[in-house]
mmCIF file with all atom_site columns, C-alpha atoms and ligand atoms in Angstrom:
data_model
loop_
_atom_site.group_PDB
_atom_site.id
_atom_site.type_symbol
_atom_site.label_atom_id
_atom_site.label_alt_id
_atom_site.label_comp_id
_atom_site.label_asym_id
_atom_site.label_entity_id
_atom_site.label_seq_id
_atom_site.pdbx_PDB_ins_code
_atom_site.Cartn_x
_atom_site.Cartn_y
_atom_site.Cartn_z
_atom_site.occupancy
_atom_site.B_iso_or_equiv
_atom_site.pdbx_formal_charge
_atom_site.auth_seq_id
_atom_site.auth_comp_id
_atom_site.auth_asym_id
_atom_site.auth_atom_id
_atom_site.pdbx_PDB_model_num
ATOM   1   C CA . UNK A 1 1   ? 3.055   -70.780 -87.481 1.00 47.00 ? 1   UNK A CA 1
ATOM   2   C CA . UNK A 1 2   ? 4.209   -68.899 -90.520 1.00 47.00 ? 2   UNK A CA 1
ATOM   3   C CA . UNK A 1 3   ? 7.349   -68.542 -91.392 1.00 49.00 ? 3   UNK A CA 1
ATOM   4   C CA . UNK A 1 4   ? 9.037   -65.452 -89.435 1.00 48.00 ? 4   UNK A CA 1
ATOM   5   C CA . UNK A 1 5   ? 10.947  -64.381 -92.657 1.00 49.00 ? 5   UNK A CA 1
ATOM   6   C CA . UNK A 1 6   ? 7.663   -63.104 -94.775 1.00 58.00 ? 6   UNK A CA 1
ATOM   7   C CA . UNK A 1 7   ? 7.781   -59.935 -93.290 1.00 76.00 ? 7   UNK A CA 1
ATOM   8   C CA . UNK A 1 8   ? 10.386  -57.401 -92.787 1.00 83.00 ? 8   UNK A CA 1
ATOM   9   C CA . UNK A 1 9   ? 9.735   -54.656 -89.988 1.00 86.00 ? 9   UNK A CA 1
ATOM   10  C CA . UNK A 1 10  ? 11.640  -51.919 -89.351 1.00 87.00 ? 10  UNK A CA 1
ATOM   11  C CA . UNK A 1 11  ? 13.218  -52.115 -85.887 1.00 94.00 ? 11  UNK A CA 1
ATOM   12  C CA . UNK A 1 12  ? 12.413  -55.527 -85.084 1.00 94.00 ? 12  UNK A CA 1
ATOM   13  C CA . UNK A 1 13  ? 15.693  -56.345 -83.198 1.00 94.00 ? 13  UNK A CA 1
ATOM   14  C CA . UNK A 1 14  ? 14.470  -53.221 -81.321 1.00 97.00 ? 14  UNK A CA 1
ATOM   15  C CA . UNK A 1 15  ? 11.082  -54.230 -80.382 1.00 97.00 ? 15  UNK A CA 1
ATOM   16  C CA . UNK A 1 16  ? 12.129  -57.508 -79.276 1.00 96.00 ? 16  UNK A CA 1
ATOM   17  C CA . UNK A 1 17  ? 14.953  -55.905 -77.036 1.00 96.00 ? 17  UNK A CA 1
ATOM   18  C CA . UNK A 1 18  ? 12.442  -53.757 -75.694 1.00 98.00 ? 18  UNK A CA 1
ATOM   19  C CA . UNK A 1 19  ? 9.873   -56.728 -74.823 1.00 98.00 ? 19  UNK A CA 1
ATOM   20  C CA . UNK A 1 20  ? 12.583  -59.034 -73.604 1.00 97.00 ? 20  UNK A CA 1
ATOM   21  C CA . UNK A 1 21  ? 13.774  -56.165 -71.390 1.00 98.00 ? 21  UNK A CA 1
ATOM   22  C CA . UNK A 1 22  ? 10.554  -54.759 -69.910 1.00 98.00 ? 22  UNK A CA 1
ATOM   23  C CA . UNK A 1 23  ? 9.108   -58.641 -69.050 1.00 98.00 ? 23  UNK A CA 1
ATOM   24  C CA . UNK A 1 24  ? 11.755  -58.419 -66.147 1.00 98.00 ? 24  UNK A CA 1
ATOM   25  C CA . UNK A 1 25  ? 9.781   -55.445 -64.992 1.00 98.00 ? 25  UNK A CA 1
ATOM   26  C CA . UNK A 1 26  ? 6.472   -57.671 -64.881 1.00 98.00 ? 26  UNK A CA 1
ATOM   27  C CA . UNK A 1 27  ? 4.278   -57.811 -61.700 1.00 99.00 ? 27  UNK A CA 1
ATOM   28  C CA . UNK A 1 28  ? 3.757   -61.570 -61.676 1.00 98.00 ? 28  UNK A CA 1
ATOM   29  C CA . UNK A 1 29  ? 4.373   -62.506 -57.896 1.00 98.00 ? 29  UNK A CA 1
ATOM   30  C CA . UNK A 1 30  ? 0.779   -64.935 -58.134 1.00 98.00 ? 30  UNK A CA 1
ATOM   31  C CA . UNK A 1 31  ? 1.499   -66.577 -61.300 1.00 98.00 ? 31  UNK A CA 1
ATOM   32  C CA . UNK A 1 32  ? 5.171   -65.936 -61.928 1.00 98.00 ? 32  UNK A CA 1
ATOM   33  C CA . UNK A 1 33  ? 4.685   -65.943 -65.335 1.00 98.00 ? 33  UNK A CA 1
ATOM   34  C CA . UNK A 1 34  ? 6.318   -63.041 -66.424 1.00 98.00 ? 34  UNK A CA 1
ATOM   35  C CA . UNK A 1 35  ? 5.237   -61.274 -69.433 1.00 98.00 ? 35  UNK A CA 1
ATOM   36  C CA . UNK A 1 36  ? 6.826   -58.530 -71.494 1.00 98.00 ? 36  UNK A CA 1
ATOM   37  C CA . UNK A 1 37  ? 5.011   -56.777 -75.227 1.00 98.00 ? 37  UNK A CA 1
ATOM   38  C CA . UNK A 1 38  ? 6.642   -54.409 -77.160 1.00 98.00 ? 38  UNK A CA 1
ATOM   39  C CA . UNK A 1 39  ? 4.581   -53.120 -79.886 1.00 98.00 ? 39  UNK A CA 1
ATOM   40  C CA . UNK A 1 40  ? 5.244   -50.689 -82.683 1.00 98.00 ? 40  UNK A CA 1
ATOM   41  C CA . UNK A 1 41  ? 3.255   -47.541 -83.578 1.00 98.00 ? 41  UNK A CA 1
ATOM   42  C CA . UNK A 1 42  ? 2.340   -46.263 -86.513 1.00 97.00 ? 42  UNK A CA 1
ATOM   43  C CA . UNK A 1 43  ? 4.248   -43.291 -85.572 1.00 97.00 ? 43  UNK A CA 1
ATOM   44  C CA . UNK A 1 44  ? 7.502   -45.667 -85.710 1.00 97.00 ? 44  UNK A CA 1
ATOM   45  C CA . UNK A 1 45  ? 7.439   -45.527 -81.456 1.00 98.00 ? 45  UNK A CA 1
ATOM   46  C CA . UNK A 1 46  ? 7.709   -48.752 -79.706 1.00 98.00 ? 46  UNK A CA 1
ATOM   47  C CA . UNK A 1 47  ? 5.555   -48.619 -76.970 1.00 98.00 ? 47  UNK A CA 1
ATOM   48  C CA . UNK A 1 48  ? 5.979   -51.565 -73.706 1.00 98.00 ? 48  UNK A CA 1
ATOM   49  C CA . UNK A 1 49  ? 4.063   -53.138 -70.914 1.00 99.00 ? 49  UNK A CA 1
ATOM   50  C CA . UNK A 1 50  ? 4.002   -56.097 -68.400 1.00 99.00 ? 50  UNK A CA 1
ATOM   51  C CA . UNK A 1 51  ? 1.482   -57.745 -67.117 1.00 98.00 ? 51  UNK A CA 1
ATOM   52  C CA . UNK A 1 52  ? 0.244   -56.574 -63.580 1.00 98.00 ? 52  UNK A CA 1
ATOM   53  C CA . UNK A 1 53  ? -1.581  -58.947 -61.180 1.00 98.00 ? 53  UNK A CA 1
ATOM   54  C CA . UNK A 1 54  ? -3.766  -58.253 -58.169 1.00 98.00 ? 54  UNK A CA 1
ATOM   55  C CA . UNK A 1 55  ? -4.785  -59.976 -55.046 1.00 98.00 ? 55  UNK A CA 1
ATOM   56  C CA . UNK A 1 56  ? -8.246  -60.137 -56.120 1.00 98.00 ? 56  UNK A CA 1
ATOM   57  C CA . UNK A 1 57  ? -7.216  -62.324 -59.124 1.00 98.00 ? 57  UNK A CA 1
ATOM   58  C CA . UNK A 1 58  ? -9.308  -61.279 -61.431 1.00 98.00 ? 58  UNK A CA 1
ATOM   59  C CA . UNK A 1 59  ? -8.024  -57.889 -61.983 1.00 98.00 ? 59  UNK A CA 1
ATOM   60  C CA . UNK A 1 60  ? -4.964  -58.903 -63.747 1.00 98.00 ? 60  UNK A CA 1
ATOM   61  C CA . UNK A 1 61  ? -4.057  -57.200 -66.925 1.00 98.00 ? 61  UNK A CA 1
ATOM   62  C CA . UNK A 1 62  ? -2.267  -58.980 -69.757 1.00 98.00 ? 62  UNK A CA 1
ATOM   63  C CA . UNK A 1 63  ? 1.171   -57.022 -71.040 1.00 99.00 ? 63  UNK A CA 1
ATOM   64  C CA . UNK A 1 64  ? -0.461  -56.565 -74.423 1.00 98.00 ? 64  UNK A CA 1
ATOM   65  C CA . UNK A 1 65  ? -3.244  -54.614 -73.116 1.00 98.00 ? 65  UNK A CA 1
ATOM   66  C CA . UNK A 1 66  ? -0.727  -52.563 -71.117 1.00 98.00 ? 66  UNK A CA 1
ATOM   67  C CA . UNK A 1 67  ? 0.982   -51.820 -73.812 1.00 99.00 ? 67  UNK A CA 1
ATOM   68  C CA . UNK A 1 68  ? -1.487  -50.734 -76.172 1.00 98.00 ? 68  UNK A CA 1
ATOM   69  C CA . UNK A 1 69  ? -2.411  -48.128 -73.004 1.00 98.00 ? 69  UNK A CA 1
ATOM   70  C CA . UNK A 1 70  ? 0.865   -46.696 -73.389 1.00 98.00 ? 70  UNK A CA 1
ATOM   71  C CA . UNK A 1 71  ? 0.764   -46.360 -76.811 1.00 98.00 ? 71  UNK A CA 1
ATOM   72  C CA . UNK A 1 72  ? -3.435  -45.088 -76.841 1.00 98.00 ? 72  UNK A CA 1
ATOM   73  C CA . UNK A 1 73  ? -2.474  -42.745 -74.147 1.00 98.00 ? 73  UNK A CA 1
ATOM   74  C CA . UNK A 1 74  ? 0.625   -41.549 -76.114 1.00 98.00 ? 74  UNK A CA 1
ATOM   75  C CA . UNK A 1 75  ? -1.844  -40.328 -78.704 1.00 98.00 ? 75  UNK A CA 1
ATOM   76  C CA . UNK A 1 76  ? -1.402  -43.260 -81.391 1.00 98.00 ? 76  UNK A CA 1
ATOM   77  C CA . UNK A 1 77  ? -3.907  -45.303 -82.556 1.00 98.00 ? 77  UNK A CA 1
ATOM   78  C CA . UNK A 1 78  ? -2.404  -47.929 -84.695 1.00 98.00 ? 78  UNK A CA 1
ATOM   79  C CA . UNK A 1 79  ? -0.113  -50.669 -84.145 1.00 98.00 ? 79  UNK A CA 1
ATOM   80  C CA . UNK A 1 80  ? 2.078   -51.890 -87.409 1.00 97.00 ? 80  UNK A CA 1
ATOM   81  C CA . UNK A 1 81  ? 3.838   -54.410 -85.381 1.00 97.00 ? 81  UNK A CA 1
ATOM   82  C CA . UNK A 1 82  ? 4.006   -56.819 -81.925 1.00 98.00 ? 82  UNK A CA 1
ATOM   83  C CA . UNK A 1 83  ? 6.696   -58.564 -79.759 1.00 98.00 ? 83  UNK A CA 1
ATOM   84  C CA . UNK A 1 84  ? 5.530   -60.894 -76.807 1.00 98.00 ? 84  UNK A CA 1
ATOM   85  C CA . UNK A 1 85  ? 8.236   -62.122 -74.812 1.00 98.00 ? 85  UNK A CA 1
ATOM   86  C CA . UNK A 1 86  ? 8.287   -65.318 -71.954 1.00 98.00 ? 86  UNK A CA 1
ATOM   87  C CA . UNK A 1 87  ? 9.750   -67.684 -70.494 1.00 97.00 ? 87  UNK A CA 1
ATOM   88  C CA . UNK A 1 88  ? 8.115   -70.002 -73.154 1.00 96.00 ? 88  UNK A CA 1
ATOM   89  C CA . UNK A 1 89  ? 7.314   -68.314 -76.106 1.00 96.00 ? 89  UNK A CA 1
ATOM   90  C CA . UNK A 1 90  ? 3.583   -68.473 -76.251 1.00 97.00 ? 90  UNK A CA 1
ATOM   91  C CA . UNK A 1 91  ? 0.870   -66.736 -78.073 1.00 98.00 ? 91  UNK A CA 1
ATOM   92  C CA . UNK A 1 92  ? -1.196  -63.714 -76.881 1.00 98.00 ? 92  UNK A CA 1
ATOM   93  C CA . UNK A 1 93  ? -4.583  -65.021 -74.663 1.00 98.00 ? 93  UNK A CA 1
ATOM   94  C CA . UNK A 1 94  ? -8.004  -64.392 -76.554 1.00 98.00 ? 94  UNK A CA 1
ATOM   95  C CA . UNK A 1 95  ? -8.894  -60.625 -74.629 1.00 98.00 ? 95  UNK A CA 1
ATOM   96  C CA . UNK A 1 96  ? -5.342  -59.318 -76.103 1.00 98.00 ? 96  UNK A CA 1
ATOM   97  C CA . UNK A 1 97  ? -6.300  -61.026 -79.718 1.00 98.00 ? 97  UNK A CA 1
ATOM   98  C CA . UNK A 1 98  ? -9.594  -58.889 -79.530 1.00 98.00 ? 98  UNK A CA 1
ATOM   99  C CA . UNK A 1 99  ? -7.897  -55.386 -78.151 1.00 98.00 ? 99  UNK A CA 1
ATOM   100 C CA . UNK A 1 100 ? -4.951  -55.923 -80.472 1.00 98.00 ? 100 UNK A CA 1
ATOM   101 C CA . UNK A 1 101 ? -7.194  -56.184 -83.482 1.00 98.00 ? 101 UNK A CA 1
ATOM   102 C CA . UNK A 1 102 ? -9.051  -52.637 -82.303 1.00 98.00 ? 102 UNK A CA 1
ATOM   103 C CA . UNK A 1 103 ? -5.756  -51.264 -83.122 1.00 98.00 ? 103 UNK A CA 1
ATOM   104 C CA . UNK A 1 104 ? -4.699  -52.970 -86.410 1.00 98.00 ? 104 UNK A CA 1
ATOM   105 C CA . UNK A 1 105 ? -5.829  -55.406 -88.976 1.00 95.00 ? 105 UNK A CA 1
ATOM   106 C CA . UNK A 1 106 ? -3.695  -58.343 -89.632 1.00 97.00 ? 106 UNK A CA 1
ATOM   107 C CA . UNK A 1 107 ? -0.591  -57.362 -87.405 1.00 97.00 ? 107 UNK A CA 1
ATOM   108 C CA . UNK A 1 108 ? 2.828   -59.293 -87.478 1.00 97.00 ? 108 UNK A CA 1
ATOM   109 C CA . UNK A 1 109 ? 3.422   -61.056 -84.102 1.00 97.00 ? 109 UNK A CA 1
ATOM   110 C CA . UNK A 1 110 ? 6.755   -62.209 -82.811 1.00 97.00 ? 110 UNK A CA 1
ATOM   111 C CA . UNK A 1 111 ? 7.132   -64.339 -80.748 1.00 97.00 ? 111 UNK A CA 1
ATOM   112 C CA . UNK A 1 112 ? 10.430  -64.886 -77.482 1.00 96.00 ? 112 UNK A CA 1
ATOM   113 C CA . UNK A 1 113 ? 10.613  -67.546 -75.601 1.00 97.00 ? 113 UNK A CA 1
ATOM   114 C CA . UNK A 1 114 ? 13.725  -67.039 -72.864 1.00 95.00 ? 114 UNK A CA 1
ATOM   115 C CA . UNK A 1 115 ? 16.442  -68.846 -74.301 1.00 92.00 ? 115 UNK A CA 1
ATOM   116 C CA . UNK A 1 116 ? 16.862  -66.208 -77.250 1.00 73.00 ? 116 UNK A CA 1
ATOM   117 C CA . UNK A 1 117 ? 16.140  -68.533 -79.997 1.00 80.00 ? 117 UNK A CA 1
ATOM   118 C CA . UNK A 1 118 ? 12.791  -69.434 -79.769 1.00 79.00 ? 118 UNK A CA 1
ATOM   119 C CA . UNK A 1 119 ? 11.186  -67.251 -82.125 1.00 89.00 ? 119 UNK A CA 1
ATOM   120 C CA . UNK A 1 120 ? 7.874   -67.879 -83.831 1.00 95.00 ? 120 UNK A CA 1
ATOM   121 C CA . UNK A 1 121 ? 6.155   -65.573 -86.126 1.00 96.00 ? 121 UNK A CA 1
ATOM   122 C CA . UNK A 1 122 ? 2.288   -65.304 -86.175 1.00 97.00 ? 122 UNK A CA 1
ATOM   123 C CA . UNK A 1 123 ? -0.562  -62.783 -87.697 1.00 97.00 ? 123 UNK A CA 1
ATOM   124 C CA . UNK A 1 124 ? -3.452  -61.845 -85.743 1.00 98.00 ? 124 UNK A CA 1
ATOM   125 C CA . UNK A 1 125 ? -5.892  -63.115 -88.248 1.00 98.00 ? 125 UNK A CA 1
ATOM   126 C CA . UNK A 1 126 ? -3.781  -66.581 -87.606 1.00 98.00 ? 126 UNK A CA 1
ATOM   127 C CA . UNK A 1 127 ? -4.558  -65.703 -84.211 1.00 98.00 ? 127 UNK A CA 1
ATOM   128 C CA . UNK A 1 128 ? -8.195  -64.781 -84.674 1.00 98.00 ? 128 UNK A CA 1
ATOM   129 C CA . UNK A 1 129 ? -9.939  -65.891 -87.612 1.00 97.00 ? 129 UNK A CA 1
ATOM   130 C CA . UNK A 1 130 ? -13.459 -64.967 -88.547 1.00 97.00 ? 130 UNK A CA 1
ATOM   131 C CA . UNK A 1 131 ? -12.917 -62.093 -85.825 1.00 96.00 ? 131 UNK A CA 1
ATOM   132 C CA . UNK A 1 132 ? -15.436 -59.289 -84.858 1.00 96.00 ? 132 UNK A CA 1
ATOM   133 C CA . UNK A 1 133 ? -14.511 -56.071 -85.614 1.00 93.00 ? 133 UNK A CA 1
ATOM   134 C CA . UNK A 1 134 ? -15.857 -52.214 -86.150 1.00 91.00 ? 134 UNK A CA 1
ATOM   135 C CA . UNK A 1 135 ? -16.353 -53.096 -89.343 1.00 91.00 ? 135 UNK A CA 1
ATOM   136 C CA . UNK A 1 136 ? -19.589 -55.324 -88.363 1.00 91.00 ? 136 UNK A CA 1
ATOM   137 C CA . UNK A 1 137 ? -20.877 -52.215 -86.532 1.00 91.00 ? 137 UNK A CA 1
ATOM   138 C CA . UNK A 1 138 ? -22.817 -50.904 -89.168 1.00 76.00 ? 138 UNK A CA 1
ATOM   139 C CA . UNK A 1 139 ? -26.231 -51.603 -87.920 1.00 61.00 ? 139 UNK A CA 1
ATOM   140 C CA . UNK A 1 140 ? -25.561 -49.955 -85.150 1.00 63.00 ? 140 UNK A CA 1
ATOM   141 C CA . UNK A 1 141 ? -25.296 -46.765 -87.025 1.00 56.00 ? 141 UNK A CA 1
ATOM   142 C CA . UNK A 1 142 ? -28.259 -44.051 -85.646 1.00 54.00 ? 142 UNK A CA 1
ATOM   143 C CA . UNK A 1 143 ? -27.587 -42.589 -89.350 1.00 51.00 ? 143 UNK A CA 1
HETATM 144 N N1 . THU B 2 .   ? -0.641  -62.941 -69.537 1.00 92.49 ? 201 THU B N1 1
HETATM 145 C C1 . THU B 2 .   ? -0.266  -61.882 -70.328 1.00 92.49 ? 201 THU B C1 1
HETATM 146 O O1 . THU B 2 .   ? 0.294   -60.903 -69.829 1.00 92.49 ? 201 THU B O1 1
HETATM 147 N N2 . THU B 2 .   ? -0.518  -61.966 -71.642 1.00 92.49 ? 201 THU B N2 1
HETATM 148 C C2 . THU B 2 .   ? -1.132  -63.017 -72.256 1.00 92.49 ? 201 THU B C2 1
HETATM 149 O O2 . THU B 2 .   ? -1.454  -62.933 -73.430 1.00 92.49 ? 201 THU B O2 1
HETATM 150 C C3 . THU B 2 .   ? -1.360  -64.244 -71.509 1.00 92.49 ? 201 THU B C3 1
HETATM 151 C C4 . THU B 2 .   ? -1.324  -64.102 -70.035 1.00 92.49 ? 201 THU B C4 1
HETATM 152 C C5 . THU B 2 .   ? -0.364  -62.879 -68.100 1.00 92.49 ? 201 THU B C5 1
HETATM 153 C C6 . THU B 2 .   ? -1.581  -62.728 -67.245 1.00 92.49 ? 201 THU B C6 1
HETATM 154 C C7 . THU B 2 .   ? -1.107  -63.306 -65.932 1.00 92.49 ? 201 THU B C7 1
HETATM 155 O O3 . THU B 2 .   ? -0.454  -62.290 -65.199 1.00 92.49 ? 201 THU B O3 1
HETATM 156 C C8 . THU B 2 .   ? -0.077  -64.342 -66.347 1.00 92.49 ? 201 THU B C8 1
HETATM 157 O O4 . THU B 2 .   ? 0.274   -64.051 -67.683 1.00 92.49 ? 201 THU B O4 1
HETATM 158 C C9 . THU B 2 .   ? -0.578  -65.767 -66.263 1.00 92.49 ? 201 THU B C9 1
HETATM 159 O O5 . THU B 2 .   ? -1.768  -65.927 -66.926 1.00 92.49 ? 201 THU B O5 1
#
């Protein structure tokens, strides 16, 4: 992990209130694993979401990609910024890496772990090198 002092955010002690605060929200009662993401906008809002499970297992959706709803159905489009927060401190799973990327290039992560001082800091291309993105759409094009 990179060091979590090469990059300054504006309203980082925010975001990660807001993650550590929404993960007690998270619907979890399967896994327990409780999962709060704050994320910042482009539009300087932080937007939030848990993780909600489901009986039939497979329905589950991770916080990240709950968040990014908010922030997508909010009307912004870019994320500058991310805060995961659990019990342990552990990185996004590979769907969030892929939806998070939709939404921004090489976005600072943060990363809370429960007992307030566990905090790594991560990029997404960290996360996901040699990713797949729109950019590698172009053949696609009916142009
Ligand atoms: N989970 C997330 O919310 N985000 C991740 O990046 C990893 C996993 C959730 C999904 C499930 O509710 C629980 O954590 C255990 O996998």
């Amino acid at each position: 992990m990179s060091d979590q002092s090469e990059v300054y955010i504006p309203l980082l002690d925010e975001l990660i209130e807001a993650a550590r605060a929404v993960r007690a929200k998270a619907y979890a009662p399967y896994s327990n694993f409780q999962v709060g993401t704050a994320v910042l906008g482009a539009n300087g809002q932080i937007y939030t979401g848990v993780n909600i499970e489901n009986a039939s297992f497979g329905l589950t959706v991770c916080a990240e990609r709950n968040a990014i709803g908010a922030m997508v159905g909010d009307g912004e489009t870019k994320v500058t910024a991310v805060v995961v927060a659990t019990s342990n401190g552990v990185t996004p799973c590979g769907a969030c890496r892929q939806v998070l990327l939709e939404f921004g290039d090489d976005i600072p992560i943060w990363l809370i772990a429960e007992d307030e001082e566990t905090v790594r800091f991560t990029t997404l291309h960290a996360l996901l090198p040699d990713h797949f993105d729109q950019s590698q759409l172009g053949a696609m094009s009916n142009e």
